[in-house]
Short mmCIF file of C-alpha atoms and ligand atoms in Angstrom, two decimals:
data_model
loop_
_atom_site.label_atom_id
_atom_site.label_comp_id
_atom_site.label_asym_id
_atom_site.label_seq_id
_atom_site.Cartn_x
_atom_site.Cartn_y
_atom_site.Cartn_z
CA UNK A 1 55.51 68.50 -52.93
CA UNK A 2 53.26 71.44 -53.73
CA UNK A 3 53.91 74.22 -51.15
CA UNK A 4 50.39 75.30 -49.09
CA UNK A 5 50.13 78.62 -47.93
CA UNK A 6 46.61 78.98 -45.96
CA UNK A 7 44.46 77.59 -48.84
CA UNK A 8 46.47 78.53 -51.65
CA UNK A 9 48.29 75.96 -53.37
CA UNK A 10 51.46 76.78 -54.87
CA UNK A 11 52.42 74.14 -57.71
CA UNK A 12 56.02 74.31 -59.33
CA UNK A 13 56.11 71.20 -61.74
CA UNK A 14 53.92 69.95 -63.86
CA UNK A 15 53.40 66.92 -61.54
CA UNK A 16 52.36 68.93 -58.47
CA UNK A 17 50.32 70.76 -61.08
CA UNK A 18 48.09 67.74 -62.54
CA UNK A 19 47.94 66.80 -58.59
CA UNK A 20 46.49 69.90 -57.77
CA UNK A 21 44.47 70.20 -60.90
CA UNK A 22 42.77 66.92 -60.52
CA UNK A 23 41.27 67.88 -56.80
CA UNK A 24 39.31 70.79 -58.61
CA UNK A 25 35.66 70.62 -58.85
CA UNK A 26 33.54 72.87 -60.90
CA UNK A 27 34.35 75.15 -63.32
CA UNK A 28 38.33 76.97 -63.32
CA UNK A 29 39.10 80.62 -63.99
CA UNK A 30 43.31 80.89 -65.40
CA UNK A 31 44.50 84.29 -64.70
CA UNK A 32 48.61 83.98 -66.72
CA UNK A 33 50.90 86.28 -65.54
CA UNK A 34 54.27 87.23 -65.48
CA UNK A 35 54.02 88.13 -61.88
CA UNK A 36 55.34 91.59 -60.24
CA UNK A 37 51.32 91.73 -59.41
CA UNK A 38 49.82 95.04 -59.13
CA UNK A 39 46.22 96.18 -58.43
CA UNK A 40 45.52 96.05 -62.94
CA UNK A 41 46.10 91.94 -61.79
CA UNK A 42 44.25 92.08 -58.55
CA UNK A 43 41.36 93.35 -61.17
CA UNK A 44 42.13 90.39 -63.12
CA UNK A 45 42.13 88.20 -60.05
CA UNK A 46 38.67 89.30 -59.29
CA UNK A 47 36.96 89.12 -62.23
CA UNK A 48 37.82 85.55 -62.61
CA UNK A 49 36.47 85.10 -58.94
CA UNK A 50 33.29 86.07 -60.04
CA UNK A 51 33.25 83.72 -62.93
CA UNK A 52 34.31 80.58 -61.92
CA UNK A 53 34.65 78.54 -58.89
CA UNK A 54 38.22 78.26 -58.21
CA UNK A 55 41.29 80.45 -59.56
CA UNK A 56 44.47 79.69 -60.92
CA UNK A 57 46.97 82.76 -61.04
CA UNK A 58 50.20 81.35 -63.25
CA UNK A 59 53.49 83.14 -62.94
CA UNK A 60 56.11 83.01 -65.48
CA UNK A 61 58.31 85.18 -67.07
CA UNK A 62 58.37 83.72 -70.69
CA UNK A 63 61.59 84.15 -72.17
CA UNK A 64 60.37 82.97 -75.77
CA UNK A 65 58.65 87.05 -75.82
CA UNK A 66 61.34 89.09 -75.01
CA UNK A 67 64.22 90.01 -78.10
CA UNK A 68 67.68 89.90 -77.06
CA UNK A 69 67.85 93.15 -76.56
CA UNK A 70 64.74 93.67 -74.13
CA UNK A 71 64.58 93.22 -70.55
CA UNK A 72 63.99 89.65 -69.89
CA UNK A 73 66.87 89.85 -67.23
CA UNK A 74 66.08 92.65 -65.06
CA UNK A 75 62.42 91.76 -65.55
CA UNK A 76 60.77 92.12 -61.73
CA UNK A 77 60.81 89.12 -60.44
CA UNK A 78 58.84 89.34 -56.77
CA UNK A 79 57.10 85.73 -56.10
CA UNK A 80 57.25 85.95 -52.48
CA UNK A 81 54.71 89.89 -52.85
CA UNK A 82 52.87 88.20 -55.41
CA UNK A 83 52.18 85.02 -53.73
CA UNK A 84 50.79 87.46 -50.76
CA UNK A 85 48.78 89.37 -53.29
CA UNK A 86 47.31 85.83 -54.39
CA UNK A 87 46.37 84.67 -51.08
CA UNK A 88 44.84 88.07 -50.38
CA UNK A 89 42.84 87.96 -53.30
CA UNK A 90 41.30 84.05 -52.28
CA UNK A 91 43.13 82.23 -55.26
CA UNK A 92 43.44 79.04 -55.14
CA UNK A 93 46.10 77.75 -57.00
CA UNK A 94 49.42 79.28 -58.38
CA UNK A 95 51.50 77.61 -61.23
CA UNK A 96 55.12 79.24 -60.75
CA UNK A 97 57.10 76.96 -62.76
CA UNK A 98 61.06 77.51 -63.35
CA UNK A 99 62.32 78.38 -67.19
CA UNK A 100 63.14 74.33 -67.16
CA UNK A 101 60.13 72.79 -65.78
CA UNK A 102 57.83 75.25 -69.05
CA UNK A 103 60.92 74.48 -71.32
CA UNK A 104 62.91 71.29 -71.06
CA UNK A 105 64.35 71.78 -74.07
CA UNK A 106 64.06 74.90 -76.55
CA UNK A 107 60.70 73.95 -78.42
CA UNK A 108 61.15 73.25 -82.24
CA UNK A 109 57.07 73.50 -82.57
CA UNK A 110 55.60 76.58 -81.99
CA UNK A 111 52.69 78.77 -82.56
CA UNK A 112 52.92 81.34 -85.43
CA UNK A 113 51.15 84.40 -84.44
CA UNK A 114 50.89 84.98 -88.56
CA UNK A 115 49.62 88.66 -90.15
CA UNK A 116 48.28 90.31 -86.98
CA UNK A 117 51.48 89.16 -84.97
CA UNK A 118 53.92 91.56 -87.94
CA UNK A 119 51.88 94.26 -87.39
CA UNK A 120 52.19 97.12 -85.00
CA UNK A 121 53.22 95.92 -81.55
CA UNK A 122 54.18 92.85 -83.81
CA UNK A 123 56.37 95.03 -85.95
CA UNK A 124 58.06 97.00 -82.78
CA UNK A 125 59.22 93.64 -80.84
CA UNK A 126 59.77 90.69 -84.15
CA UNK A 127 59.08 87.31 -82.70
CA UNK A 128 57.36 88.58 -79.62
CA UNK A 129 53.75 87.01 -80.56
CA UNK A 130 54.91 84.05 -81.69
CA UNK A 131 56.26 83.51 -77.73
CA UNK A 132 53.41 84.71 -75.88
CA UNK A 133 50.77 82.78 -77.80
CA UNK A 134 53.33 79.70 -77.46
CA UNK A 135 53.33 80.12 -73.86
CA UNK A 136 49.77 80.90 -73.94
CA UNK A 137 49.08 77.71 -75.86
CA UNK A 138 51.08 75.37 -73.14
CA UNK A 139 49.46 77.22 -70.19
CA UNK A 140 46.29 76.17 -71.35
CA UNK A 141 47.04 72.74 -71.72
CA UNK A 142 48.59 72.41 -68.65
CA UNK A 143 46.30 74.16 -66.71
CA UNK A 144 43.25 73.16 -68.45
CA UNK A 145 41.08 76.00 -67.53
CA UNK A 146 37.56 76.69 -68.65
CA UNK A 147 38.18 80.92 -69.04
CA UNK A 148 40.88 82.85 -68.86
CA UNK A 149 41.42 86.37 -68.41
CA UNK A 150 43.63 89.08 -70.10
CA UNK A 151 43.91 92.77 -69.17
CA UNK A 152 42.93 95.12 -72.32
CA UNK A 153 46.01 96.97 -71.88
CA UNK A 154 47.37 94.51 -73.87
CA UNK A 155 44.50 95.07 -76.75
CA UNK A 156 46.65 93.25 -79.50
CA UNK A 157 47.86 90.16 -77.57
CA UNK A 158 44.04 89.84 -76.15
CA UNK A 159 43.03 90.07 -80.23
CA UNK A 160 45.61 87.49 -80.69
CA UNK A 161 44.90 85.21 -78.04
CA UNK A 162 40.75 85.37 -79.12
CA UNK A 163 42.09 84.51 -82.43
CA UNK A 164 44.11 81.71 -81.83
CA UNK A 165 41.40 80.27 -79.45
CA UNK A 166 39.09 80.63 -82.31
CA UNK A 167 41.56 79.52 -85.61
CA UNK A 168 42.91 76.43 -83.45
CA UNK A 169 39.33 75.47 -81.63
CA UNK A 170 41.07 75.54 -78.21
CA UNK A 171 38.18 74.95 -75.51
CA UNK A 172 38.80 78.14 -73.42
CA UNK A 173 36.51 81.10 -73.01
CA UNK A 174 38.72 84.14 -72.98
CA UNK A 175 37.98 87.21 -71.41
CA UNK A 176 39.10 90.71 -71.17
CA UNK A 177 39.29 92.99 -68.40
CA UNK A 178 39.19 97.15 -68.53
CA UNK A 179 42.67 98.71 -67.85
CA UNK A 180 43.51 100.17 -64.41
CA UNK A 181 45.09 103.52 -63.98
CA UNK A 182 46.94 105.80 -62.07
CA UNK A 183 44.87 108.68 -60.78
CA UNK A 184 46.69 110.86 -64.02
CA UNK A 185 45.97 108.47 -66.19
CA UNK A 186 49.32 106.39 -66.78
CA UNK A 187 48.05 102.32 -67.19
CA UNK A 188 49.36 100.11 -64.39
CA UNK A 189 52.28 97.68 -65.78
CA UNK A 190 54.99 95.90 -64.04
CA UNK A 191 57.48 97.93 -66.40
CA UNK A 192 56.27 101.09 -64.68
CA UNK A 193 58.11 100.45 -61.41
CA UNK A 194 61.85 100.99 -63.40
CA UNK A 195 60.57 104.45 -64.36
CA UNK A 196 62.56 107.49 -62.48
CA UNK A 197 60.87 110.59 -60.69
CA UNK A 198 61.21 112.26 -63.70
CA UNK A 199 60.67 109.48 -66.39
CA UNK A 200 57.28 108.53 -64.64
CA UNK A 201 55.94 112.59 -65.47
CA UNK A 202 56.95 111.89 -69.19
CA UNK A 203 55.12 108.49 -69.18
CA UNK A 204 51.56 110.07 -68.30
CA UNK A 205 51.50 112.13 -71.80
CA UNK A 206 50.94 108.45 -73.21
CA UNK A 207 47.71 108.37 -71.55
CA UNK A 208 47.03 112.22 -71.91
CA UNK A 209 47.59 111.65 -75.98
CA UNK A 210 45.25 108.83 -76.49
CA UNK A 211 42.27 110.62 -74.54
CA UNK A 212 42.88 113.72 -76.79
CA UNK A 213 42.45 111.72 -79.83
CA UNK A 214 39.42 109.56 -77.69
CA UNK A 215 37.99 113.43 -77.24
CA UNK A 216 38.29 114.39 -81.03
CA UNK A 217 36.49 110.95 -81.88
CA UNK A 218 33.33 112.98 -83.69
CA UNK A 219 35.69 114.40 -86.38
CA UNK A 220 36.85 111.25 -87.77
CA UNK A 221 39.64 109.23 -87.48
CA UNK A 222 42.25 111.59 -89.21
CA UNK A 223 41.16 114.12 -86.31
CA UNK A 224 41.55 111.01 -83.64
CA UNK A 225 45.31 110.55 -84.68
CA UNK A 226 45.75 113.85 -85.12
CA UNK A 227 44.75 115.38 -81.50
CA UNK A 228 46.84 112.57 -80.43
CA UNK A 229 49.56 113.27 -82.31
CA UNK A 230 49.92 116.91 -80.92
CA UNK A 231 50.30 115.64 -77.54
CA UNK A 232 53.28 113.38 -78.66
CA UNK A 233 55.09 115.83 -80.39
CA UNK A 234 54.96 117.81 -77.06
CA UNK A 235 56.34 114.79 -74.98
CA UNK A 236 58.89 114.18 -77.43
CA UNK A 237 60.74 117.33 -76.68
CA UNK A 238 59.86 116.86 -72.62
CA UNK A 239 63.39 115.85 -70.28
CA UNK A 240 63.64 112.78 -70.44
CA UNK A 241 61.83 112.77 -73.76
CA UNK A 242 59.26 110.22 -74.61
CA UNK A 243 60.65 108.59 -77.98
CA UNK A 244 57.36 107.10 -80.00
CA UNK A 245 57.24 103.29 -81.29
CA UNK A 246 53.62 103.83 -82.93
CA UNK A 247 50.81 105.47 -82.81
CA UNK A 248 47.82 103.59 -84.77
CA UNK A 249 43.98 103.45 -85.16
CA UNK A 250 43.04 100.14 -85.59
CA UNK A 251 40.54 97.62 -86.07
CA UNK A 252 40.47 95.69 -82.94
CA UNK A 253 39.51 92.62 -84.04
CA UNK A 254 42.30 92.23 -86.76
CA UNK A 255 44.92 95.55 -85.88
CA UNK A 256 44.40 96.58 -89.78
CA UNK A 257 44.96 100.47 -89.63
CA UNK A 258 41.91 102.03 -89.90
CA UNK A 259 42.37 105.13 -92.74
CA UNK A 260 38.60 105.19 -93.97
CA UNK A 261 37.42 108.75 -93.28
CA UNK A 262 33.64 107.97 -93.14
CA UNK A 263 34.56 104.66 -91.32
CA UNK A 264 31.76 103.57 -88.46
CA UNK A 265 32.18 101.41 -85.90
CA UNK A 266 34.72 99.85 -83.07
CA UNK A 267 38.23 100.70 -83.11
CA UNK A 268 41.74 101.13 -80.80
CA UNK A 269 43.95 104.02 -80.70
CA UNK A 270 47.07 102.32 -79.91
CA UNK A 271 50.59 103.68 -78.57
CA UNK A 272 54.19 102.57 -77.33
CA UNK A 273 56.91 104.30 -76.87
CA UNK A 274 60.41 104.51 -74.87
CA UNK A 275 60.97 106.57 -71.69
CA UNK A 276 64.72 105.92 -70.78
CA UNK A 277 65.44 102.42 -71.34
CA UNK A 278 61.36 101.42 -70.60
CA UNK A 279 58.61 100.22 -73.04
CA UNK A 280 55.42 101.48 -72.22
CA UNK A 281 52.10 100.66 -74.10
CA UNK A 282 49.00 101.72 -74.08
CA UNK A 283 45.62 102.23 -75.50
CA UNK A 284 41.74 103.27 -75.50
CA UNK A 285 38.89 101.63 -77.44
CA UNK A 286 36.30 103.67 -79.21
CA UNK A 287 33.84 103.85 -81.29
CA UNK A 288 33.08 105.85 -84.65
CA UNK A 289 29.28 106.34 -84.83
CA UNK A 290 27.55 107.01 -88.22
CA UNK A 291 26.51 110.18 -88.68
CA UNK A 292 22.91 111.32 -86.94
CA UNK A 293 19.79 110.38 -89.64
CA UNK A 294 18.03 113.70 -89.90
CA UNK A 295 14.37 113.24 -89.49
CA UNK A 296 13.14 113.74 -92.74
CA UNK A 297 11.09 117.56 -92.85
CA UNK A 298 7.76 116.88 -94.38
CA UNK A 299 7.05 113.30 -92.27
CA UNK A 300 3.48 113.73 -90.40
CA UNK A 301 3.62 112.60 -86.93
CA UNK A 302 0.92 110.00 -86.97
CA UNK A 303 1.41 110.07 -83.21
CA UNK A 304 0.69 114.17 -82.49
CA UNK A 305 -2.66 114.97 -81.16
CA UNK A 306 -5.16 116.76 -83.33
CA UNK A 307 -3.93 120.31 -84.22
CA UNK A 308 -6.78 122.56 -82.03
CA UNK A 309 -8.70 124.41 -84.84
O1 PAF B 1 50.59 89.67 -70.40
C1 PAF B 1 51.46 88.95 -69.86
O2 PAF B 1 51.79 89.11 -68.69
C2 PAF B 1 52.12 87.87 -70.69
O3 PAF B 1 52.27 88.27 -72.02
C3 PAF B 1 51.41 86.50 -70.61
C4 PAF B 1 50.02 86.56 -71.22
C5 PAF B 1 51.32 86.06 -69.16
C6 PAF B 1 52.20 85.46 -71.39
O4 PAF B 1 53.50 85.32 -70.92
#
């Protein structure tokens, strides 16, 4: 039976899913998760309150995205905070399902994440795409929501998930929500609570990096990587250092490094990078405008009142 706490209804099965699933009226928001909720999901949360009429929060920690050597194991697991943070929020349904009950048996059909899922992020953690948009793929058809909502933070697995949406025709509307930060700038992620005293001060020159290259946007992207660049080197030799996965410039839409110097329009200044045993990611979107049009000398100004003689 599906667990009720106030008006939240907490499915674990697929049955008790369906169940609760079939009472909904009106149009349903999916916010997936991997729980360990922090106020970056509460942000999540809310913008799917304001754009549908119920909410489904679904809390799984996917082990088809984590390599063997990553930290699917001493991943935070917290349901009993998180189901508090969902019943402060007003959602109405959570799908917490146990590894057996999303994977009865270890799926032989999955979804390839293709190109975009071998490059950057995709290149860092092999196979890692492929196991997200899988789980992705079988939220949505269990869930059968009309939007769902991803934090930017993850720009490349939001790219990914539009894509797939769009390649395989999947009926969802998927939206994106801004990242939240710390006051210095660090993104909110459940990987931030393993970070020491002193790991958590080398963390923040992820954030510090990108909005020096965000502030050198006018020169170009060279300039962009470069300002950002600077501040890495200077966190690599910080105690603990901060040991760099990537840093790119990228076309959001397909993560294609962007190395066109008179290139206009929308881009991501993507980063990653170890602190101790922790993967932290993180990025800004911008925008390259084309350079100002002079207004051309000699032009009259059919609009200037008469010239007093
Ligand atoms: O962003 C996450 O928390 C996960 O990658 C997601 C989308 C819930 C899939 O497991």
């Amino acid at each position: 039976m599906a667990e009720q706490a106030g008006t939240l209804v907490v499915s674990r099965t697929r049955e008790e899913l369906a169940a609760a699933r079939s009472g909904v009226r009106g149009t349903l928001a999916l916010v997936p998760t991997m729980g360990a909720l922090h106020e970056g999901h509460r942000s999540l949360i809310r913008l799917a309150r304001e754009s549908a009429d119920t909410v489904a929060v679904s809390i799984f920690v996917n082990p088809l995205q984590f390599g063997p050597d990553e930290d699917f194991d001493r991943y935070p697991r917290t349901l009993d905070d998180d189901l508090a943070i969902c019943a402060a929020e007003g959602v109405d349904l959570v799908f917490a399902p146990s590894g057996s009950v999303m994977y009865p048996s270890r799926p032989q059909v999955t979804i390839k994440s293709g190109p975009m899922g071998a490059v950057v992020e995709g290149a860092a953690r092999p196979g890692h795409f492929d196991g997200m948009l899988t789980v992705v793929m079988k939220l949505f058809q269990l869930v059968r929501p009309d939007m769902a909502i991803f934090g930017e933070k993850d720009a490349q697995q939001l790219a990914m998930i539009r894509r797939m949406v769009a390649d395989l025709n999947v009926p969802v509307e998927v939206m994106g929500a801004p990242t939240v930060r710390e006051p210095d700038g660090l993104a909110l992620s459940s990987r931030n609570r393993y970070l020491s005293a002193a790991e958590r001060e080398t963390a923040a020159f992820l954030s510090t990096a990108l909005r020096a290259g965000a502030d050198a946007v006018g020169a170009g992207p060279a300039e962009v990587v470069r300002a950002a660049r600077t501040v890495l080197d200077k966190a690599a030799t910080a105690d603990p250092p901060l040991v760099m996965d990537y840093l790119v410039l990228v076309d959001p839409s397909t993560f294609v490094e962007i190395d066109d110097a008179g290139y206009t329009g929308p881009a991501v200044l993507a980063a990653a990078g170890l602190v101790g045993a922790t993967h932290l990611i993180d990025n800004l979107p911008l925008r390259f405008a084309p350079p100002e049009l002079a207004p051309p000398e000699s032009a009259p100004n059919e609009f200037a009142p008469p010239k007093e003689s």
